[in-house]
Short mmCIF file of C-alpha atoms in Angstrom, two decimals:
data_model
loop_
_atom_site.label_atom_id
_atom_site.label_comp_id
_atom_site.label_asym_id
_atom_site.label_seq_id
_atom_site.Cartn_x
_atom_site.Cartn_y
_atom_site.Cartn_z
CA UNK A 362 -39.51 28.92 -54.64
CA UNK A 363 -39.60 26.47 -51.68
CA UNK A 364 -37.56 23.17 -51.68
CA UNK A 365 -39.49 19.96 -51.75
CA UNK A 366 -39.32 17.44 -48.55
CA UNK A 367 -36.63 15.44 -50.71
CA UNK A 368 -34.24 19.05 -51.58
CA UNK A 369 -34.95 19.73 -47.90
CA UNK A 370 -33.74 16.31 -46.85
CA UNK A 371 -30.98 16.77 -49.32
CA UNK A 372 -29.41 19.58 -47.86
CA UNK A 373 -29.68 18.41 -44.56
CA UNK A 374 -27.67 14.75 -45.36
CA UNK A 375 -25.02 17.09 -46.92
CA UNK A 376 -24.70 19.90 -43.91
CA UNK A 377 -24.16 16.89 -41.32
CA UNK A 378 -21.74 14.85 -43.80
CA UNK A 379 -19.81 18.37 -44.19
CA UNK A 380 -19.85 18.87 -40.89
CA UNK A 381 -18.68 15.65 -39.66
CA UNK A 382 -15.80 16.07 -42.56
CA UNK A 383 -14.76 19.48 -41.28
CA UNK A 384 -14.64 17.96 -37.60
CA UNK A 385 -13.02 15.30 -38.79
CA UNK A 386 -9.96 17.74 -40.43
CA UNK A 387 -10.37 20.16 -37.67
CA UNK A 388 -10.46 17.92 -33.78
CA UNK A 389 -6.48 16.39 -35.10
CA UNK A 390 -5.14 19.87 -34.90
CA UNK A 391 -7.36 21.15 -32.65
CA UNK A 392 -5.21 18.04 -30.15
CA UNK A 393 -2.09 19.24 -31.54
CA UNK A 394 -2.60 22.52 -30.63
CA UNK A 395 -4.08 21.78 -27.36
CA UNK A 396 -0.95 19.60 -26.55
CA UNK A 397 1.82 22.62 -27.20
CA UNK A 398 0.05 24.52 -25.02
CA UNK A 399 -0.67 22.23 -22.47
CA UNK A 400 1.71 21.87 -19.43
CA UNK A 401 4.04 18.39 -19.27
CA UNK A 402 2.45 16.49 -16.33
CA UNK A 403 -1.28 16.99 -18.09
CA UNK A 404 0.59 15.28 -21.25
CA UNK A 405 2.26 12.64 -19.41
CA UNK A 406 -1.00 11.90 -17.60
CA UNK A 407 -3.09 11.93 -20.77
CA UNK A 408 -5.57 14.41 -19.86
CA UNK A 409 -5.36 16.96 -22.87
CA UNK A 410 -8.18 16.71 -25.28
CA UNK A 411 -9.73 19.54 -27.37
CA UNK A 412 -8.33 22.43 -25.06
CA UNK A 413 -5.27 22.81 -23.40
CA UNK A 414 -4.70 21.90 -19.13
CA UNK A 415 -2.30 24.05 -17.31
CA UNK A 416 -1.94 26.52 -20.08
CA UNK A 417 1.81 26.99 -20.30
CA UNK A 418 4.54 28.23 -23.18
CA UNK A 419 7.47 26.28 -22.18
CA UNK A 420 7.00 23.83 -24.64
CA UNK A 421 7.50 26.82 -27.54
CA UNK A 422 10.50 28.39 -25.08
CA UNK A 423 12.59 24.90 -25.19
CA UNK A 424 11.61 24.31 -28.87
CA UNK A 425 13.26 27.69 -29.66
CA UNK A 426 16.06 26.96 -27.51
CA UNK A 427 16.36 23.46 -28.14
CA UNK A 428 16.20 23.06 -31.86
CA UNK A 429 17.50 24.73 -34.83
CA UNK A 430 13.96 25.63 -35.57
CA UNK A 431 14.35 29.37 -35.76
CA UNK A 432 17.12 29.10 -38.46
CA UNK A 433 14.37 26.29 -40.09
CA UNK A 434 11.70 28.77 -40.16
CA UNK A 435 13.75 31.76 -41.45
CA UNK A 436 15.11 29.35 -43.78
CA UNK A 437 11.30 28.48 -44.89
CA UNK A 438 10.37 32.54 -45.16
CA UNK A 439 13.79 32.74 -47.15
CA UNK A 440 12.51 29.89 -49.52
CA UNK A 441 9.17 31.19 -50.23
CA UNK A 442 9.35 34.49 -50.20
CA UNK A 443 11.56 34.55 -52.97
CA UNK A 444 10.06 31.30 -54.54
CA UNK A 445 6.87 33.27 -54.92
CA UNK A 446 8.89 36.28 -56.79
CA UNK A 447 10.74 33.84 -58.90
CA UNK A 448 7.51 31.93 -60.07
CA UNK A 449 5.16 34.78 -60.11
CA UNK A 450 7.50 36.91 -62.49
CA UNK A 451 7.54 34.08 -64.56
CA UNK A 452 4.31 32.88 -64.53
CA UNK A 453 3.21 35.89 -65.72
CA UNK A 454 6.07 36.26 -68.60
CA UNK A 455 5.15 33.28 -69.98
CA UNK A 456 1.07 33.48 -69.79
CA UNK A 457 0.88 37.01 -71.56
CA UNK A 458 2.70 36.58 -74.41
CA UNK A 459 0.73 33.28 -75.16
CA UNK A 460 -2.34 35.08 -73.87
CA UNK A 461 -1.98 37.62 -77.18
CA UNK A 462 -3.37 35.78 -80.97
CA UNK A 463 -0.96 37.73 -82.82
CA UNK A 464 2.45 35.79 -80.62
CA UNK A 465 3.92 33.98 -83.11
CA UNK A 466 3.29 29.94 -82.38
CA UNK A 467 1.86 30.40 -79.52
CA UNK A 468 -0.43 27.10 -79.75
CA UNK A 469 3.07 25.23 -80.15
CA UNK A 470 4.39 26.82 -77.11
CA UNK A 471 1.30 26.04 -75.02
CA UNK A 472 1.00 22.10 -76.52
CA UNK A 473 4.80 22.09 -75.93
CA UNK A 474 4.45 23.37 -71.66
CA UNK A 475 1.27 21.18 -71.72
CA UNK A 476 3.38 18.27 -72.51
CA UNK A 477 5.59 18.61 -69.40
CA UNK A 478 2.41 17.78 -66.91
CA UNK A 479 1.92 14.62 -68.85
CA UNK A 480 5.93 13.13 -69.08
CA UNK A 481 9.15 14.56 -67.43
CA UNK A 482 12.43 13.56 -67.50
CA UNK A 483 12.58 11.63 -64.17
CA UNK A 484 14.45 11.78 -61.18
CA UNK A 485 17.78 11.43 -62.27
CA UNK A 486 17.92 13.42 -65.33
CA UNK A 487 16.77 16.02 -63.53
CA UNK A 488 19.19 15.50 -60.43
CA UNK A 489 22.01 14.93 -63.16
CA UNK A 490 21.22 18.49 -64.77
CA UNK A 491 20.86 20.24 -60.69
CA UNK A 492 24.15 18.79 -60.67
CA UNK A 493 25.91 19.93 -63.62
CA UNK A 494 24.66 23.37 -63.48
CA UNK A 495 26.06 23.72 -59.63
CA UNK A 496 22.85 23.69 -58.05
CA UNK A 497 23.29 21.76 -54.88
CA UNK A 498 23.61 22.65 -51.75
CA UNK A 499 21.75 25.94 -52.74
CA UNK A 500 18.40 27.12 -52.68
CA UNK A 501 18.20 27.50 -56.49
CA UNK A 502 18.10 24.12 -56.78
CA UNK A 503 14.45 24.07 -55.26
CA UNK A 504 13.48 27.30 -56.94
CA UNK A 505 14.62 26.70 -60.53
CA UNK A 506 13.13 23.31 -61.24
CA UNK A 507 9.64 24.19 -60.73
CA UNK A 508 10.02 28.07 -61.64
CA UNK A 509 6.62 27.72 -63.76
CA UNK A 510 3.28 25.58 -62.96
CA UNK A 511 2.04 24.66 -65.93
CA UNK A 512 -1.49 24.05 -64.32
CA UNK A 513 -0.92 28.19 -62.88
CA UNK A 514 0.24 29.49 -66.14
CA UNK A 515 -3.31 28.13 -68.04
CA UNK A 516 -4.85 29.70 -65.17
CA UNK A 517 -3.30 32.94 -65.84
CA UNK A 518 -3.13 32.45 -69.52
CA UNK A 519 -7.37 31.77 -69.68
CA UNK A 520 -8.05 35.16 -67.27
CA UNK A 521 -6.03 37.34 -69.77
CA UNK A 522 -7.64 36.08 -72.37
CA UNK A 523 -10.92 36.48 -71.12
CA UNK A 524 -10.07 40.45 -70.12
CA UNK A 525 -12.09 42.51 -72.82
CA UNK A 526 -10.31 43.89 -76.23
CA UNK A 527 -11.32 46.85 -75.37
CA UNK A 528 -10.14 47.86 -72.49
CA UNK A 529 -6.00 46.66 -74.23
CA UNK A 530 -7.70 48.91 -77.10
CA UNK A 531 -8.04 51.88 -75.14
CA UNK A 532 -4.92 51.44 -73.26
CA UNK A 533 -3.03 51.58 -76.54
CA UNK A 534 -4.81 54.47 -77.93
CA UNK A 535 -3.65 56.43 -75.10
CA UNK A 536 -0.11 55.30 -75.73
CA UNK A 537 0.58 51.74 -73.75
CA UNK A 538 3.25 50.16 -75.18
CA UNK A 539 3.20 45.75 -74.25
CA UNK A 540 5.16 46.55 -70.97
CA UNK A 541 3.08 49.34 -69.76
CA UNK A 542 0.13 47.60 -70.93
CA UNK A 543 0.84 44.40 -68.67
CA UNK A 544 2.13 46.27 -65.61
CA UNK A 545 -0.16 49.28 -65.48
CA UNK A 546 -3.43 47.77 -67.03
CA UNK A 547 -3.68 43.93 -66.83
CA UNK A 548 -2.23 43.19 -63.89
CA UNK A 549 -4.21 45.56 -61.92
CA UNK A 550 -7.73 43.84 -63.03
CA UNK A 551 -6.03 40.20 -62.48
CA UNK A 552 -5.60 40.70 -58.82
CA UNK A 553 -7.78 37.74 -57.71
CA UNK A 554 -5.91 35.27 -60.15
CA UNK A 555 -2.68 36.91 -58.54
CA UNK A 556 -3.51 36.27 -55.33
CA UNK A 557 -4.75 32.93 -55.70
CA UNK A 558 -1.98 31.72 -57.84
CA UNK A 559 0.22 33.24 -55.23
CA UNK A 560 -1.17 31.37 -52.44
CA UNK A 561 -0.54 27.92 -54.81
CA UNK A 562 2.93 28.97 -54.48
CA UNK A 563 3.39 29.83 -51.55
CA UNK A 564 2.13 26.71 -49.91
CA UNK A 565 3.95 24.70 -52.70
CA UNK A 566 7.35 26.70 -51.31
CA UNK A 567 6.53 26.64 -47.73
CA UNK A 568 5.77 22.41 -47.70
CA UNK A 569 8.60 21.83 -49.99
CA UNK A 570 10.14 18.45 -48.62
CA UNK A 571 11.28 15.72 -51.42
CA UNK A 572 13.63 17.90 -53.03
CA UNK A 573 15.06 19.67 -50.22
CA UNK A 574 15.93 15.96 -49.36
CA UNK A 575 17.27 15.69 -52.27
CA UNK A 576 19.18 18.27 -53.16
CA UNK A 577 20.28 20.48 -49.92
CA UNK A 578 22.86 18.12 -47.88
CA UNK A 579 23.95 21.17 -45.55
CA UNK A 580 21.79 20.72 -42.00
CA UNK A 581 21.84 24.57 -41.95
CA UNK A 582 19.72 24.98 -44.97
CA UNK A 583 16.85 23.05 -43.94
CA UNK A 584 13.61 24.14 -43.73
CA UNK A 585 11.14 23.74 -41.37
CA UNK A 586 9.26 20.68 -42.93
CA UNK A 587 12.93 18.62 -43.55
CA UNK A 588 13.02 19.86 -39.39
CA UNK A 589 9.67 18.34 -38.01
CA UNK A 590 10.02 15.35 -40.04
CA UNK A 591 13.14 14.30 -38.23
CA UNK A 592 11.45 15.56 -34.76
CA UNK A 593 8.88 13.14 -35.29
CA UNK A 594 10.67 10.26 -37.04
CA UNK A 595 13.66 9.96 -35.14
CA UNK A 596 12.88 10.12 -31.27
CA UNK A 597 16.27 9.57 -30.16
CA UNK A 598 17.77 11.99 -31.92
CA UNK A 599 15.27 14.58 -30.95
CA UNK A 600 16.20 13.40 -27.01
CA UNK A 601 20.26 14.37 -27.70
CA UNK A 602 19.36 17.71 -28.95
CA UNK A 603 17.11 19.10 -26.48
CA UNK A 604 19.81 17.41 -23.76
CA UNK A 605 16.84 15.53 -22.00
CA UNK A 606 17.95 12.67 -19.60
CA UNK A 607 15.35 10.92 -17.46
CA UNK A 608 12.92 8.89 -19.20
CA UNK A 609 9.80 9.93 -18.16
CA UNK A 610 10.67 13.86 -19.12
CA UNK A 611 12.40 12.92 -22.29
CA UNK A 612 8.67 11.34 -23.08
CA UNK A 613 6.43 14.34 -21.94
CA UNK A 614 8.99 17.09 -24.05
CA UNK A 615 8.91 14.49 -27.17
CA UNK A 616 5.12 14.88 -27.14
CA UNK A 617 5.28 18.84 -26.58
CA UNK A 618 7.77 19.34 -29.07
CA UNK A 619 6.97 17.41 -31.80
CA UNK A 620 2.81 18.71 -31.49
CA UNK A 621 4.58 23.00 -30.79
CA UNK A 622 6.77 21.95 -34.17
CA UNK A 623 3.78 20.54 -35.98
CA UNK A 624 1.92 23.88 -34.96
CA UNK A 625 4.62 26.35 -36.26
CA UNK A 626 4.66 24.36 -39.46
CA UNK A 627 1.21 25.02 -40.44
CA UNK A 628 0.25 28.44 -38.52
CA UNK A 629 1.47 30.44 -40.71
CA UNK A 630 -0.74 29.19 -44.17
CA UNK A 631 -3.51 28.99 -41.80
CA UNK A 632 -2.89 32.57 -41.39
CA UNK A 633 -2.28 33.73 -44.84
CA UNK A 634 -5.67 32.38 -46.36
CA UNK A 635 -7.89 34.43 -44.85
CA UNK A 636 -6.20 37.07 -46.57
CA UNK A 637 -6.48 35.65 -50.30
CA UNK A 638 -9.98 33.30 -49.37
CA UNK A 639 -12.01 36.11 -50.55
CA UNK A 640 -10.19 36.22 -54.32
CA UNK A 641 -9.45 32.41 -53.99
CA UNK A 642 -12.85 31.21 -55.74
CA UNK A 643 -13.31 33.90 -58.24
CA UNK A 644 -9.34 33.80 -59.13
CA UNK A 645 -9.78 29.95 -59.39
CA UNK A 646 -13.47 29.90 -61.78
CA UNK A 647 -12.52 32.52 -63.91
CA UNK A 648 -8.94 31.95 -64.33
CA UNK A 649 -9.83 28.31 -65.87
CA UNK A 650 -13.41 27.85 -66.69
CA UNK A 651 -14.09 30.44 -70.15
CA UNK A 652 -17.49 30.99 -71.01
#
Protein backbone atom coordinates (compact mmCIF):
# COMPACT_ATOMS: atom_id res chain seq x y z
CA UNK A 1 0.00 0.00 0.00
CA UNK A 2 1.61 3.38 -0.86
CA UNK A 3 1.56 6.37 1.62
CA UNK A 4 -0.44 9.38 0.63
CA UNK A 5 1.48 12.91 -0.09
CA UNK A 6 0.38 13.86 3.63
CA UNK A 7 1.94 10.11 5.34
CA UNK A 8 4.83 10.89 2.97
CA UNK A 9 5.20 14.40 4.29
CA UNK A 10 4.65 12.96 7.69
CA UNK A 11 7.49 10.85 7.84
CA UNK A 12 9.69 13.18 6.41
CA UNK A 13 8.86 16.20 9.29
CA UNK A 14 9.59 13.36 11.79
CA UNK A 15 13.09 11.87 10.18
CA UNK A 16 14.52 15.61 10.15
CA UNK A 17 13.02 16.49 13.77
CA UNK A 18 14.73 13.01 14.90
CA UNK A 19 17.57 13.79 13.32
CA UNK A 20 18.14 17.20 14.49
CA UNK A 21 17.28 15.62 18.18
CA UNK A 22 19.90 12.90 17.83
CA UNK A 23 22.49 15.68 16.64
CA UNK A 24 21.46 17.65 19.13
CA UNK A 25 22.36 14.67 22.02
CA UNK A 26 25.18 13.48 19.96
CA UNK A 27 27.62 17.02 18.65
CA UNK A 28 27.98 17.80 23.02
CA UNK A 29 29.88 14.60 23.38
CA UNK A 30 31.04 14.34 20.20
CA UNK A 31 33.16 18.09 21.64
CA UNK A 32 33.89 16.34 24.73
CA UNK A 33 35.42 13.66 23.20
CA UNK A 34 37.15 15.63 20.64
CA UNK A 35 38.64 17.84 23.48
CA UNK A 36 40.39 14.70 25.55
CA UNK A 37 41.91 13.82 22.66
CA UNK A 38 42.94 16.92 21.40
CA UNK A 39 46.46 18.31 22.23
CA UNK A 40 46.63 21.52 24.93
CA UNK A 41 47.67 24.44 22.64
CA UNK A 42 44.59 23.44 20.04
CA UNK A 43 42.37 23.78 23.42
CA UNK A 44 43.85 26.86 24.62
CA UNK A 45 43.54 28.33 21.14
CA UNK A 46 39.95 27.18 20.68
CA UNK A 47 40.27 25.32 17.59
CA UNK A 48 38.71 21.82 18.56
CA UNK A 49 35.30 21.24 17.19
CA UNK A 50 33.72 17.89 16.15
CA UNK A 51 37.19 16.03 15.78
CA UNK A 52 40.15 16.19 17.65
CA UNK A 53 43.63 18.62 16.48
CA UNK A 54 46.95 17.22 17.34
CA UNK A 55 45.63 13.89 18.35
CA UNK A 56 47.40 13.24 21.63
CA UNK A 57 46.75 10.92 25.02
CA UNK A 58 48.37 13.00 27.55
CA UNK A 59 45.36 14.37 28.72
CA UNK A 60 44.17 10.49 29.80
CA UNK A 61 48.12 9.85 31.03
CA UNK A 62 47.94 12.97 33.63
CA UNK A 63 44.27 12.17 34.50
CA UNK A 64 45.48 8.70 35.58
CA UNK A 65 48.36 10.08 37.25
CA UNK A 66 46.90 13.08 38.52
CA UNK A 67 43.64 12.06 40.08
CA UNK A 68 42.36 9.35 42.16
CA UNK A 69 40.33 8.37 39.20
CA UNK A 70 41.54 4.81 38.85
CA UNK A 71 40.58 3.96 42.50
CA UNK A 72 37.04 6.04 41.39
CA UNK A 73 36.47 3.81 38.57
CA UNK A 74 37.34 0.48 40.30
CA UNK A 75 35.33 1.80 43.01
CA UNK A 76 32.31 2.32 40.34
CA UNK A 77 32.91 -1.52 38.79
CA UNK A 78 33.00 -2.56 42.61
CA UNK A 79 29.55 -0.76 43.11
CA UNK A 80 27.77 -2.11 40.23
CA UNK A 81 28.91 -5.17 39.69
CA UNK A 82 27.73 -6.34 42.82
CA UNK A 83 24.70 -3.87 42.87
CA UNK A 84 23.47 -5.73 39.83
CA UNK A 85 23.86 -9.28 41.78
CA UNK A 86 22.26 -7.88 44.83
CA UNK A 87 19.15 -6.43 42.91
CA UNK A 88 18.88 -9.01 40.28
CA UNK A 89 18.72 -11.95 42.92
CA UNK A 90 16.16 -10.11 44.45
CA UNK A 91 14.25 -8.88 41.86
CA UNK A 92 13.69 -12.07 40.78
CA UNK A 93 12.83 -13.60 44.47
CA UNK A 94 10.32 -11.32 44.88
CA UNK A 95 8.57 -11.29 41.18
CA UNK A 96 8.14 -15.22 41.05
CA UNK A 97 6.55 -15.95 43.97
CA UNK A 98 3.96 -13.11 43.27
CA UNK A 99 4.09 -14.18 39.65
CA UNK A 100 2.35 -17.80 40.87
CA UNK A 101 -1.99 -17.46 41.69
CA UNK A 102 -1.74 -20.04 44.20
CA UNK A 103 1.10 -17.54 46.63
CA UNK A 104 -0.80 -16.85 49.38
CA UNK A 105 -1.77 -12.81 49.35
CA UNK A 106 0.03 -12.11 46.76
CA UNK A 107 -2.30 -9.06 45.54
CA UNK A 108 -1.53 -7.60 49.17
CA UNK A 109 2.10 -7.98 48.67
CA UNK A 110 2.08 -6.37 45.21
CA UNK A 111 -0.53 -3.27 46.43
CA UNK A 112 1.78 -3.17 49.50
CA UNK A 113 5.51 -2.74 47.07
CA UNK A 114 3.24 -0.62 44.77
CA UNK A 115 2.70 1.71 47.56
CA UNK A 116 6.42 2.48 48.07
CA UNK A 117 6.66 4.29 44.38
CA UNK A 118 3.84 6.50 45.45
CA UNK A 119 5.12 7.66 49.38
CA UNK A 120 8.47 6.84 51.18
CA UNK A 121 9.69 7.63 54.29
CA UNK A 122 11.88 10.67 53.37
CA UNK A 123 15.26 11.58 53.67
CA UNK A 124 15.87 11.39 57.14
CA UNK A 125 14.06 8.38 58.18
CA UNK A 126 15.80 6.69 55.85
CA UNK A 127 19.34 8.26 56.72
CA UNK A 128 18.28 7.67 60.50
CA UNK A 129 17.70 3.79 59.77
CA UNK A 130 21.41 3.71 57.31
CA UNK A 131 22.56 4.95 60.48
CA UNK A 132 21.35 2.73 63.08
CA UNK A 133 21.94 -0.37 61.20
CA UNK A 134 25.87 0.70 60.68
CA UNK A 135 25.61 1.43 57.18
CA UNK A 136 27.81 4.39 56.58
CA UNK A 137 30.81 4.73 55.32
CA UNK A 138 30.13 1.37 53.44
CA UNK A 139 28.93 0.41 50.23
CA UNK A 140 25.84 -1.35 51.64
CA UNK A 141 24.49 1.67 52.38
CA UNK A 142 23.97 2.41 48.53
CA UNK A 143 23.14 -1.17 47.74
CA UNK A 144 20.56 -2.00 50.43
CA UNK A 145 18.20 0.92 50.14
CA UNK A 146 17.20 0.41 46.68
CA UNK A 147 17.86 -3.54 46.60
CA UNK A 148 14.38 -3.88 44.61
CA UNK A 149 12.76 -1.49 41.79
CA UNK A 150 9.44 -1.71 42.19
CA UNK A 151 8.86 -0.42 38.53
CA UNK A 152 11.61 -3.73 37.53
CA UNK A 153 9.91 -6.20 39.70
CA UNK A 154 6.22 -5.53 37.70
CA UNK A 155 8.32 -5.86 34.77
CA UNK A 156 9.53 -9.16 35.74
CA UNK A 157 6.45 -10.09 37.61
CA UNK A 158 4.06 -9.38 34.10
CA UNK A 159 6.77 -11.59 31.75
CA UNK A 160 6.38 -14.62 34.16
CA UNK A 161 3.09 -14.37 34.14
CA UNK A 162 2.64 -14.16 30.64
CA UNK A 163 5.12 -17.50 30.12
CA UNK A 164 2.59 -20.35 29.10
CA UNK A 165 1.08 -22.96 31.85
CA UNK A 166 2.22 -25.35 29.98
CA UNK A 167 5.46 -25.24 29.54
CA UNK A 168 5.66 -24.92 34.18
CA UNK A 169 3.21 -28.03 33.47
CA UNK A 170 5.57 -30.03 31.70
CA UNK A 171 8.47 -29.03 33.70
CA UNK A 172 6.75 -30.45 36.76
CA UNK A 173 5.66 -33.59 35.20
CA UNK A 174 9.15 -34.39 34.58
CA UNK A 175 9.98 -33.69 38.19
CA UNK A 176 10.81 -29.68 38.67
CA UNK A 177 10.44 -28.84 41.97
CA UNK A 178 9.79 -24.40 42.43
CA UNK A 179 13.67 -23.99 42.55
CA UNK A 180 14.54 -26.05 39.62
CA UNK A 181 11.61 -24.77 37.92
CA UNK A 182 12.80 -20.98 38.21
CA UNK A 183 16.51 -21.62 37.62
CA UNK A 184 16.46 -24.27 34.94
CA UNK A 185 13.14 -23.34 33.06
CA UNK A 186 11.98 -19.70 33.56
CA UNK A 187 14.85 -17.97 33.69
CA UNK A 188 16.26 -19.36 30.61
CA UNK A 189 13.12 -18.06 28.37
CA UNK A 190 13.24 -14.53 30.38
CA UNK A 191 16.60 -13.64 29.06
CA UNK A 192 15.53 -10.41 27.28
CA UNK A 193 13.66 -9.10 30.50
CA UNK A 194 17.05 -10.13 32.29
CA UNK A 195 19.07 -8.31 30.29
CA UNK A 196 17.13 -5.31 30.06
CA UNK A 197 16.34 -5.08 33.67
CA UNK A 198 20.00 -5.59 34.15
CA UNK A 199 21.04 -2.76 32.10
CA UNK A 200 18.32 -0.47 34.40
CA UNK A 201 20.59 -1.44 37.08
CA UNK A 202 23.48 -1.16 36.04
CA UNK A 203 23.24 2.39 34.87
CA UNK A 204 21.20 3.15 38.09
CA UNK A 205 24.61 1.70 40.04
CA UNK A 206 27.12 3.13 37.78
CA UNK A 207 25.45 7.08 37.99
CA UNK A 208 24.76 6.66 41.58
CA UNK A 209 25.57 10.26 43.04
CA UNK A 210 22.97 11.69 45.83
CA UNK A 211 23.46 8.99 48.13
CA UNK A 212 27.01 8.36 47.79
CA UNK A 213 26.97 12.08 48.95
CA UNK A 214 25.15 11.20 51.45
CA UNK A 215 26.15 8.41 52.96
CA UNK A 216 30.02 7.54 52.06
CA UNK A 217 32.19 10.40 53.92
CA UNK A 218 35.58 8.41 53.22
CA UNK A 219 37.31 10.23 49.88
CA UNK A 220 38.58 6.68 49.10
CA UNK A 221 35.21 5.25 48.48
CA UNK A 222 34.07 7.52 45.91
CA UNK A 223 33.02 6.69 42.75
CA UNK A 224 33.64 8.04 39.66
CA UNK A 225 30.49 10.35 39.32
CA UNK A 226 31.11 11.91 43.23
CA UNK A 227 34.94 12.31 41.25
CA UNK A 228 33.99 14.35 38.03
CA UNK A 229 31.56 16.35 39.84
CA UNK A 230 34.22 17.89 42.01
CA UNK A 231 36.63 18.08 38.75
CA UNK A 232 34.20 20.21 37.24
CA UNK A 233 32.73 22.16 40.17
CA UNK A 234 35.64 23.05 42.02
CA UNK A 235 38.47 24.38 39.62
CA UNK A 236 40.85 25.19 42.22
CA UNK A 237 40.89 22.24 43.79
CA UNK A 238 41.28 20.29 40.64
CA UNK A 239 44.59 22.83 39.99
CA UNK A 240 46.28 21.53 43.64
CA UNK A 241 45.87 18.00 42.70
CA UNK A 242 47.25 17.71 39.36
CA UNK A 243 50.24 20.21 40.89
CA UNK A 244 49.66 22.71 37.92
CA UNK A 245 51.26 26.21 38.44
CA UNK A 246 51.22 28.73 35.60
CA UNK A 247 47.99 30.04 34.65
CA UNK A 248 47.66 29.57 31.25
CA UNK A 249 48.52 25.55 31.61
CA UNK A 250 46.47 25.17 34.70
CA UNK A 251 43.53 26.46 32.10
CA UNK A 252 44.33 24.19 29.02
CA UNK A 253 44.69 20.76 31.61
CA UNK A 254 41.29 22.00 33.44
CA UNK A 255 39.61 21.79 30.03
CA UNK A 256 41.38 18.32 29.10
CA UNK A 257 40.70 16.84 32.26
CA UNK A 258 37.48 17.63 33.15
CA UNK A 259 36.13 16.69 29.10
CA UNK A 260 38.90 12.91 29.46
CA UNK A 261 36.87 12.55 33.06
CA UNK A 262 33.50 13.27 31.52
CA UNK A 263 34.48 10.62 28.76
CA UNK A 264 35.49 7.76 31.17
CA UNK A 265 32.27 8.40 33.01
CA UNK A 266 30.02 7.54 30.29
CA UNK A 267 32.20 5.12 27.89
CA UNK A 268 31.62 2.41 29.49
CA UNK A 269 27.33 2.34 29.34
CA UNK A 270 27.87 3.51 25.92
CA UNK A 271 29.63 0.32 25.53
CA UNK A 272 27.46 -2.06 27.33
CA UNK A 273 24.16 -1.26 25.31
CA UNK A 274 24.96 -2.52 22.28
CA UNK A 275 25.20 -5.67 23.95
CA UNK A 276 21.57 -5.74 25.63
CA UNK A 277 19.91 -3.09 22.65
CA UNK A 278 18.84 -6.07 20.80
CA UNK A 279 16.66 -7.65 24.01
CA UNK A 280 16.10 -4.02 25.31
CA UNK A 281 12.65 -3.45 23.35
CA UNK A 282 11.23 -6.86 23.47
CA UNK A 283 12.39 -7.24 27.36
CA UNK A 284 10.75 -3.75 27.88
CA UNK A 285 7.01 -4.47 25.71
CA UNK A 286 6.54 -7.73 26.92
CA UNK A 287 7.74 -7.49 30.36
CA UNK A 288 4.92 -4.66 31.01
CA UNK A 289 2.37 -4.42 28.33
CA UNK A 290 0.02 -8.09 28.70
CA UNK A 291 -2.15 -8.81 25.98
Amino acid sequence: MRASPGERLFYAVNYILLTLLACSCLFPLLHLLSLSFSSPEAIQTGKVGLWPVEFSLDTYKLLASGTSIVRSFWNSVVITLVGIALSMTATILAAYPLSRQSFYARKTLTLAMIFTMIFSGGLIPTYLTVQALGLVDTYWAIWLPGLVSTYNMLILRTYFEQIPSEIEDAARIDGCGEVRLLVRVLLPISLPVIATLTLFYGVAYWNVFFSMLIYINDSTMQNLSVLVQQMIKNQSALQQSMLVQPDEQAHVVEEGIKSAGIVVLVAPMLIAYPFVQKYFVKGVMIGSVKG
